[in-house]
Coordinates of N, CA and C in Angstrom, one line a residue:
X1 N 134.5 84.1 103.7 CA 135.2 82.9 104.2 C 136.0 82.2 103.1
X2 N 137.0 81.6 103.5 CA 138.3 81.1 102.5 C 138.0 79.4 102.7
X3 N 138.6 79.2 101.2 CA 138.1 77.4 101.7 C 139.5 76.9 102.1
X4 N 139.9 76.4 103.4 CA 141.5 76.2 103.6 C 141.6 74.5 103.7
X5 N 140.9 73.6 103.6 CA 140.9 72.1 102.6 C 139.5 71.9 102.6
X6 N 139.6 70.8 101.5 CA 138.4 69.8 100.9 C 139.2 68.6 100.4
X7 N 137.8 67.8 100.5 CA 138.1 66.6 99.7 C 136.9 66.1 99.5
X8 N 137.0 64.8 99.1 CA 135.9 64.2 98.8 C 135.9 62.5 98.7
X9 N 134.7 61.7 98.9 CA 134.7 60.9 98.3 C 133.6 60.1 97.8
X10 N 133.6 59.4 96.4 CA 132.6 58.5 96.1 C 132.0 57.2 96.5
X11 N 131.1 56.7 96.7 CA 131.0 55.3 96.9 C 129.7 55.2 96.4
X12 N 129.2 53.9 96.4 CA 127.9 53.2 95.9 C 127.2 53.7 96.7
X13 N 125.7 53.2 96.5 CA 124.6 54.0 97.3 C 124.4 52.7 97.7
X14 N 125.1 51.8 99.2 CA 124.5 50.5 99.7 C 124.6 51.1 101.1
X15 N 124.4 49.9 101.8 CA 124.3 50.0 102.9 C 125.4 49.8 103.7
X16 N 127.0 49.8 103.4 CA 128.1 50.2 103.8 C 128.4 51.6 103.6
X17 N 128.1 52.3 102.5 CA 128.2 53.6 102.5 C 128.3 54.7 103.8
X18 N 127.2 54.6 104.9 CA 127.4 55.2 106.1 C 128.7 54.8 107.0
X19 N 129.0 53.9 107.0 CA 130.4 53.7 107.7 C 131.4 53.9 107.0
X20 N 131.6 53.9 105.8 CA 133.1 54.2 104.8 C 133.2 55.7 105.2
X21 N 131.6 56.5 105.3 CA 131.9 58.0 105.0 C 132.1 58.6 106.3
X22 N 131.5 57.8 108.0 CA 132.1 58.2 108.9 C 134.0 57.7 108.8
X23 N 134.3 56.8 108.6 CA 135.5 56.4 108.7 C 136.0 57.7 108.0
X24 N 135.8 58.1 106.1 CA 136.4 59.1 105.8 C 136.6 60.5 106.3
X25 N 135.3 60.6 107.1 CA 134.8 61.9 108.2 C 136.6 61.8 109.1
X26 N 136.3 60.5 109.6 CA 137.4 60.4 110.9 C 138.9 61.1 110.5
X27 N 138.9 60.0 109.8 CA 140.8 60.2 109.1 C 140.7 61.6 108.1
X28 N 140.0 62.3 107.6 CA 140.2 63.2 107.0 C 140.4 64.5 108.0
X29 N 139.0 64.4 108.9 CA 138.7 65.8 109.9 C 139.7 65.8 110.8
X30 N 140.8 64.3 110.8 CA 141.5 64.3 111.9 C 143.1 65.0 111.2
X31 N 143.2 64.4 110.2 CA 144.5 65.2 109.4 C 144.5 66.2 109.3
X32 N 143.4 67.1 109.3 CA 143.0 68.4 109.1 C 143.6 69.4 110.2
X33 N 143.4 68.7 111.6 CA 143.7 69.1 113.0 C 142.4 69.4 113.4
X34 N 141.0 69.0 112.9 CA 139.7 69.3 113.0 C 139.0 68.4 114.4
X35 N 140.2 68.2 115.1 CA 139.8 67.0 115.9 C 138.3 67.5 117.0
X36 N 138.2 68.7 117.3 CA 136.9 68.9 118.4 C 135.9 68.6 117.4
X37 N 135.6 68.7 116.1 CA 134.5 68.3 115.1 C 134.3 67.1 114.6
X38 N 135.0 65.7 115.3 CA 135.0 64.5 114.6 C 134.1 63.9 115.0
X39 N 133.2 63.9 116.2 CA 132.4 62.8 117.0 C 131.2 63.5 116.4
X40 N 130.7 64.7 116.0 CA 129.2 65.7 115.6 C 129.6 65.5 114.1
X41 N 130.9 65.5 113.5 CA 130.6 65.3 112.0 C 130.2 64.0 111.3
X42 N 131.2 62.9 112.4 CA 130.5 61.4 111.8 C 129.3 61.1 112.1
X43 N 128.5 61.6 113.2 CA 127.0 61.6 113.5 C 126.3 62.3 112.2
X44 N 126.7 63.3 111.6 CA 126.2 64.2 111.1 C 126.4 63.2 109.0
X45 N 127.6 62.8 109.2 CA 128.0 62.8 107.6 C 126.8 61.3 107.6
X46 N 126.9 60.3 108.8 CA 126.6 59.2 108.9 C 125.0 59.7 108.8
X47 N 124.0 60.1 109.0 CA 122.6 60.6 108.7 C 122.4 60.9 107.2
X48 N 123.5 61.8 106.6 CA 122.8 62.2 105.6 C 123.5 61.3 104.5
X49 N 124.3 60.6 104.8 CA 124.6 59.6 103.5 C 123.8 58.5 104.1
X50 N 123.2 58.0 105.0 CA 122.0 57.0 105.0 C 120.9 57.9 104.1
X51 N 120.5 58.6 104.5 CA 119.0 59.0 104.2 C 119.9 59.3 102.2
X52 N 120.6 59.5 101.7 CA 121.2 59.7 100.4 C 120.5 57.9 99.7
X53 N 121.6 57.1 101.2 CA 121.0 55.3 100.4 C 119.6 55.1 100.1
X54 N 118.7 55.4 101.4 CA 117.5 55.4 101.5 C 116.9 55.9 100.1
X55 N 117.4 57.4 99.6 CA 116.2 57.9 98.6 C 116.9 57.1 97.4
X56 N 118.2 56.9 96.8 CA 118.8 56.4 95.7 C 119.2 54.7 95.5
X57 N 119.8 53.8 96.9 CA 120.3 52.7 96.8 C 119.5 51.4 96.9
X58 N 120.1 50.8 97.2 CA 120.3 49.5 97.8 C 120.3 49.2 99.2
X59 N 119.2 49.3 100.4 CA 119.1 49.4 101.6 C 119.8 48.4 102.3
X60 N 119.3 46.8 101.4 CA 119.0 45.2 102.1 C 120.5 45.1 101.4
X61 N 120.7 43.7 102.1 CA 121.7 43.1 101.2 C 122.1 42.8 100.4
X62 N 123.2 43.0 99.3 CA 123.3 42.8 98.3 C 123.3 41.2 97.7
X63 N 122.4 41.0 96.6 CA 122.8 40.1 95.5 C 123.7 39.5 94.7
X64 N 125.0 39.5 94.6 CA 125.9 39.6 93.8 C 125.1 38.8 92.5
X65 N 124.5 37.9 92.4 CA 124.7 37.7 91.4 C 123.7 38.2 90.4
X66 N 122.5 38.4 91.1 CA 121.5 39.5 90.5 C 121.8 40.8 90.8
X67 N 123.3 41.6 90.8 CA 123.2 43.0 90.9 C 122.4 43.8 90.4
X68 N 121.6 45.1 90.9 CA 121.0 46.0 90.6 C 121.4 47.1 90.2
X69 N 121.3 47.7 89.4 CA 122.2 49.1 89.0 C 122.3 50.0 90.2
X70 N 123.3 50.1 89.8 CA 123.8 51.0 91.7 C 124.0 52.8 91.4
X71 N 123.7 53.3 92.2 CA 123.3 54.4 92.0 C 124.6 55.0 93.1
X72 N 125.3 56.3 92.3 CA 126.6 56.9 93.4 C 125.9 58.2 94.4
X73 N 127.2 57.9 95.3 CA 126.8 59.7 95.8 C 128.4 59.6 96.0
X74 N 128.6 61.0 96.8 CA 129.8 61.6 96.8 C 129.3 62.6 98.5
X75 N 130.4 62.6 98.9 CA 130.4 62.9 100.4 C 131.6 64.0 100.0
X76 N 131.3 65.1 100.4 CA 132.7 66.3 100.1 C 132.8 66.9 101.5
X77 N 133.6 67.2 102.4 CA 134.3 67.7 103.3 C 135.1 69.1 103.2
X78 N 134.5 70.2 103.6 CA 135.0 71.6 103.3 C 135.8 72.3 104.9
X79 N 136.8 72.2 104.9 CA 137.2 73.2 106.4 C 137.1 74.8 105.5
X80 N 136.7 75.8 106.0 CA 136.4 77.0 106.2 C 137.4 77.6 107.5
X81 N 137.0 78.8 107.6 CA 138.3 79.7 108.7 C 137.5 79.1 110.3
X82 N 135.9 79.3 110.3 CA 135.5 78.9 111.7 C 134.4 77.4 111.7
X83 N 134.8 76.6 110.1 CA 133.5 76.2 110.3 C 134.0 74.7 109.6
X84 N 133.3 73.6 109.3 CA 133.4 72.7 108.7 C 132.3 71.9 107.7
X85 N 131.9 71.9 106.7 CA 130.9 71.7 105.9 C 130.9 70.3 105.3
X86 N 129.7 69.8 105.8 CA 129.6 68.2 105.2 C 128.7 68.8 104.2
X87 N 128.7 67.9 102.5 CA 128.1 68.2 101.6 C 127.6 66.2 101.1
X88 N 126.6 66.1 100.8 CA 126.3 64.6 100.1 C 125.3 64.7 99.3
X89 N 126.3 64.8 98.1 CA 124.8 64.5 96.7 C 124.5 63.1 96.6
X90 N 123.5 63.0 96.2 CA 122.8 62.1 95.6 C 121.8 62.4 94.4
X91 N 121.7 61.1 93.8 CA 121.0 61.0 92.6 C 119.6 61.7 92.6
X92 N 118.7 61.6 93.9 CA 117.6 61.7 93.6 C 117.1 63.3 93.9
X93 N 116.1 64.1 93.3 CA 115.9 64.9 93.3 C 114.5 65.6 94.3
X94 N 114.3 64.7 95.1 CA 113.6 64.9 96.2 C 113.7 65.6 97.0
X95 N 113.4 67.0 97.8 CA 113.7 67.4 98.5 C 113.9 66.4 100.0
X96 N 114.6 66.7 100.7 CA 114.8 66.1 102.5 C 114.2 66.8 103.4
X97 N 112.8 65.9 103.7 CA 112.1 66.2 104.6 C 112.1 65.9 106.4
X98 N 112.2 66.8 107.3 CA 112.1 66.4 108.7 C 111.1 66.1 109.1
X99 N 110.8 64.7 108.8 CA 109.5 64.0 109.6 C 109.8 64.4 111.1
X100 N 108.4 64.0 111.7 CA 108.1 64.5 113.1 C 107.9 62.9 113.1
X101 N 108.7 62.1 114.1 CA 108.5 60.6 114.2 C 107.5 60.2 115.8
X102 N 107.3 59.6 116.2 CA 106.6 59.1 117.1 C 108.0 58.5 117.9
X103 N 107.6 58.6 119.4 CA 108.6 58.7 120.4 C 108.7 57.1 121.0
X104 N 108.3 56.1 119.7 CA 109.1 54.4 120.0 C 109.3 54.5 118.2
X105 N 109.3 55.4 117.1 CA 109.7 54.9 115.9 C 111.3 54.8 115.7
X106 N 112.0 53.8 115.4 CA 113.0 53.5 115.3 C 114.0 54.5 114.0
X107 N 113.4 54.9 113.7 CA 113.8 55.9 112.0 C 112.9 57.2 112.0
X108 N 113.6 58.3 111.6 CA 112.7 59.8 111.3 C 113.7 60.9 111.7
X109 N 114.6 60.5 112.7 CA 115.3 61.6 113.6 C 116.5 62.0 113.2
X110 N 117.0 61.7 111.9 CA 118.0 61.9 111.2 C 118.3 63.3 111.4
X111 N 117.4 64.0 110.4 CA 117.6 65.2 110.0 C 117.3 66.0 111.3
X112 N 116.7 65.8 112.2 CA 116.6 66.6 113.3 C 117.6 66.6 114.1
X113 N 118.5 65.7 114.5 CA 119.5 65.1 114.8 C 120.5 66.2 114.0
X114 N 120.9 66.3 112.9 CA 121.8 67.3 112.0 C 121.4 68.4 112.1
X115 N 119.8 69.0 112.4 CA 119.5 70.6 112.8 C 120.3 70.3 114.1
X116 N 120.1 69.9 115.1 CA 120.4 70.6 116.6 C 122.2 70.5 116.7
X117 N 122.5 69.4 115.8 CA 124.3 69.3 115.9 C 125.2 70.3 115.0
X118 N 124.6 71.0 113.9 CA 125.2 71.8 112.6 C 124.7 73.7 113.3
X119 N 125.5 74.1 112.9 CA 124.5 75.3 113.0 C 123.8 75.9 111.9
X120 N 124.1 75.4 110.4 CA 123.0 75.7 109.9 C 123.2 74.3 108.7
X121 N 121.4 73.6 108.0 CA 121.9 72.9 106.9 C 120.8 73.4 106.4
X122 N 120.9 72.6 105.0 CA 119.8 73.0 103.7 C 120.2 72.2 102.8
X123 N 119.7 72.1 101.6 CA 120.0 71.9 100.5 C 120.0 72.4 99.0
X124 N 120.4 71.9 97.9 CA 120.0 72.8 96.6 C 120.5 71.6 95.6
X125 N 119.5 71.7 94.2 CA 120.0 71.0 93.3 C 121.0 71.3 92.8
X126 N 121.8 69.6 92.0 CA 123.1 70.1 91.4 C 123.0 68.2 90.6
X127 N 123.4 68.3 89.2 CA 124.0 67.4 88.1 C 122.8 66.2 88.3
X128 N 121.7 66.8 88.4 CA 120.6 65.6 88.3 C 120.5 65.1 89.3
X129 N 120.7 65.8 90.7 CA 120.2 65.6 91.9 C 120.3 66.5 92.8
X130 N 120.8 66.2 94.1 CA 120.6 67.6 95.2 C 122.0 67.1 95.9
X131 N 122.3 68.3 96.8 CA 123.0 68.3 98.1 C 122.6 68.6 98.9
X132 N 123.2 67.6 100.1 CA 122.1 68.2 101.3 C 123.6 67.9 102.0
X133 N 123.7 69.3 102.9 CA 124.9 69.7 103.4 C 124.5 70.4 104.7
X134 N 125.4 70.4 105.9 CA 125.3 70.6 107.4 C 126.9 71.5 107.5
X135 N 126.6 72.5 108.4 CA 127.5 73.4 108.6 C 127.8 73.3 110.0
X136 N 129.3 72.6 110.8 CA 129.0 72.6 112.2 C 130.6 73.5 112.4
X137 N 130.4 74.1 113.5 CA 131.1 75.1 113.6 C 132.5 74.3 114.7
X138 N 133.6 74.9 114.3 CA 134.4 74.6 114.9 C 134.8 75.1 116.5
X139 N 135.0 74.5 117.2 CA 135.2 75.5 118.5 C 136.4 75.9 119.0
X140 N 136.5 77.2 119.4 CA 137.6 78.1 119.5 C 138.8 77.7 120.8
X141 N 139.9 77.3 121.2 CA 140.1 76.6 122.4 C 139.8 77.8 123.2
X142 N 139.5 77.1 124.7 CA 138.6 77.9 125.6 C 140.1 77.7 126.9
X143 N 140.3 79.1 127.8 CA 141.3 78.6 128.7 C 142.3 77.8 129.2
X144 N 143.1 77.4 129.2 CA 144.0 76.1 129.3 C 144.0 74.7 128.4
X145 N 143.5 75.6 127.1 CA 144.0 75.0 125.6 C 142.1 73.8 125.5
X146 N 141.3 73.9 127.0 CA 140.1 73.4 125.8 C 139.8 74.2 125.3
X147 N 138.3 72.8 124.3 CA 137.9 73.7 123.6 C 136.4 74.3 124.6
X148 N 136.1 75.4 124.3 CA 134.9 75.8 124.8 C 133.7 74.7 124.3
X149 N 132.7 74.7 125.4 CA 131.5 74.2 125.2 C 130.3 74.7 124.7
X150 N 130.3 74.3 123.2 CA 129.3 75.1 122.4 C 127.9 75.4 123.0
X151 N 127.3 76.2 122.9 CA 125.9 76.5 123.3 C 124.6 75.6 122.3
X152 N 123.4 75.6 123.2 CA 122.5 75.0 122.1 C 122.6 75.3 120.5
X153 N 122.2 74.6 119.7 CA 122.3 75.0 118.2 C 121.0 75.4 118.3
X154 N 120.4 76.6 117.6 CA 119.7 77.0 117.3 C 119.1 76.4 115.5
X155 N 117.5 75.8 115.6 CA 117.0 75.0 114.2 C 117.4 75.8 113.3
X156 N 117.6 75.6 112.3 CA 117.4 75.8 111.2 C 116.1 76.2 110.7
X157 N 115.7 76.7 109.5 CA 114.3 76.7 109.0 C 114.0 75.1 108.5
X158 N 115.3 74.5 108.2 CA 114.5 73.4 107.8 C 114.8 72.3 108.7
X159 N 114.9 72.6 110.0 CA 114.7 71.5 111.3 C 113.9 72.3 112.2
X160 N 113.2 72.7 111.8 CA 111.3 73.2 112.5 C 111.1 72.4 113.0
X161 N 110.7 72.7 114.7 CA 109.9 71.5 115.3 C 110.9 70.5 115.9
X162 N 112.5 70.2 116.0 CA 113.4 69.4 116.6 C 113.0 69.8 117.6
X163 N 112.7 70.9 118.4 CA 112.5 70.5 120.0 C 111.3 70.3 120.5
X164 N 110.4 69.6 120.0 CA 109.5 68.8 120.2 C 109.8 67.3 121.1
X165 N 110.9 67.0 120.4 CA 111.5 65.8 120.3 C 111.7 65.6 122.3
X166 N 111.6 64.1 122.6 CA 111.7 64.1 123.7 C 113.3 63.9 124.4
X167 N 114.1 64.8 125.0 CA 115.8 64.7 124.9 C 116.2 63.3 125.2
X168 N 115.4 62.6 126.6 CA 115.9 61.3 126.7 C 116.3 60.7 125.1
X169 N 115.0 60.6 124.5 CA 115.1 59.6 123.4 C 116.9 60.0 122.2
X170 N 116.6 61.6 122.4 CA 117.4 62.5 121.4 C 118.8 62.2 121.8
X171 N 119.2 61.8 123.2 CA 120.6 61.2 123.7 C 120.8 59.7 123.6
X172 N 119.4 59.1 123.7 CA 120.1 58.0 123.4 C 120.1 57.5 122.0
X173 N 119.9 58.3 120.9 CA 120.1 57.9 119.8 C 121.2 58.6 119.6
X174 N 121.9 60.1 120.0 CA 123.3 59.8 120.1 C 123.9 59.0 120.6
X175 N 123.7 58.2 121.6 CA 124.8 57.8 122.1 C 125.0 56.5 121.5
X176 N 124.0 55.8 121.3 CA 123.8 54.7 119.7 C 124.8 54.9 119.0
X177 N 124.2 55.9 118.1 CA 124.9 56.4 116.9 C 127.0 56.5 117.4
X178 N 127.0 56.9 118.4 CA 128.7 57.1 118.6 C 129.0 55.8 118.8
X179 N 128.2 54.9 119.6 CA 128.7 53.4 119.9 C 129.3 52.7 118.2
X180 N 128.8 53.1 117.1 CA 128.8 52.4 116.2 C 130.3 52.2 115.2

């Protein structure tokens, strides 16, 4: 596979961070001509640079005048020949675990959420932390220029157990997540 663009970008580990990197998701995957991948990558880039804030940032509100040392990540964007690759390091060297959440917990479904939307993610360390990166495939136009309608994603090894998950709940925290 050829890498035919990337980019990237930095921000702080706060709690704005998930919307700069959907916005960057938007306007980048859209320049790209990547447009059937923009609604599953901002779901997707928007998860794992939360859970990046979560293990390294600043969750709550910022202080200004007591600032806390702020901790970066970097969100990198790869188009491939069939595919598109969200990559987000962060500082901390924790592996990313798919909690199994309870079906009124408000938080947990992140990463399960990025198994069933990516076709495949994982992670690996790199410069005193990790990447944790989602691979969602592009779709081919289907008959009268759509695009075809992807089939289930099949988990990952490391989204074991997403279909547990009850679908009602699993839609409407997409559909949440796209209102935003």
């Amino acid at each position: 596979m050829s890498i035919r663009f990337r980019d990237y970008l930095n921000l702080a580990a706060v709690a704005t961070a998930p919307g700069c990197s959907r916005m960057f998701a938007r306007v980048t995957l859209t320049r790209w001509g990547a447009v059937d991948v923009v609604d599953d990558a901002m779901l997707v880039v928007s998860e794992l640079v939360t859970n990046a804030v979560n293990a390294t940032g600043v969750s709550g509100p910022l202080n200004w005048a007591e600032l806390p040392p702020l901790s970066l990540l970097t969100v990198r964007l790869i188009a491939l020949d069939g595919s598109v690759v969200i990559e987000v390091w962060d500082s901390s060297p924790k592996e990313p675990v798919a909690r199994t959440p309870a079906p009124d917990d408000e938080h947990g479904r992140g990463l399960h959420l990025v198994g069933h939307l990516a076709r495949r993610w994982g992670f690996y360390p790199q410069r005193g932390g990790k990447v944790v990166w989602a691979e969602l495939p592009l779709r081919p136009p289907g008959p009268g220029g759509l695009p075809k309608r992807r089939g289930s994603a099949s988990p990952s090894a490391g989204a074991a157990g997403w279909r547990s998950l009850d679908p009602q709940i699993f839609r409407r925290l997409i559909d949440g997540l796209r209102e935003l």
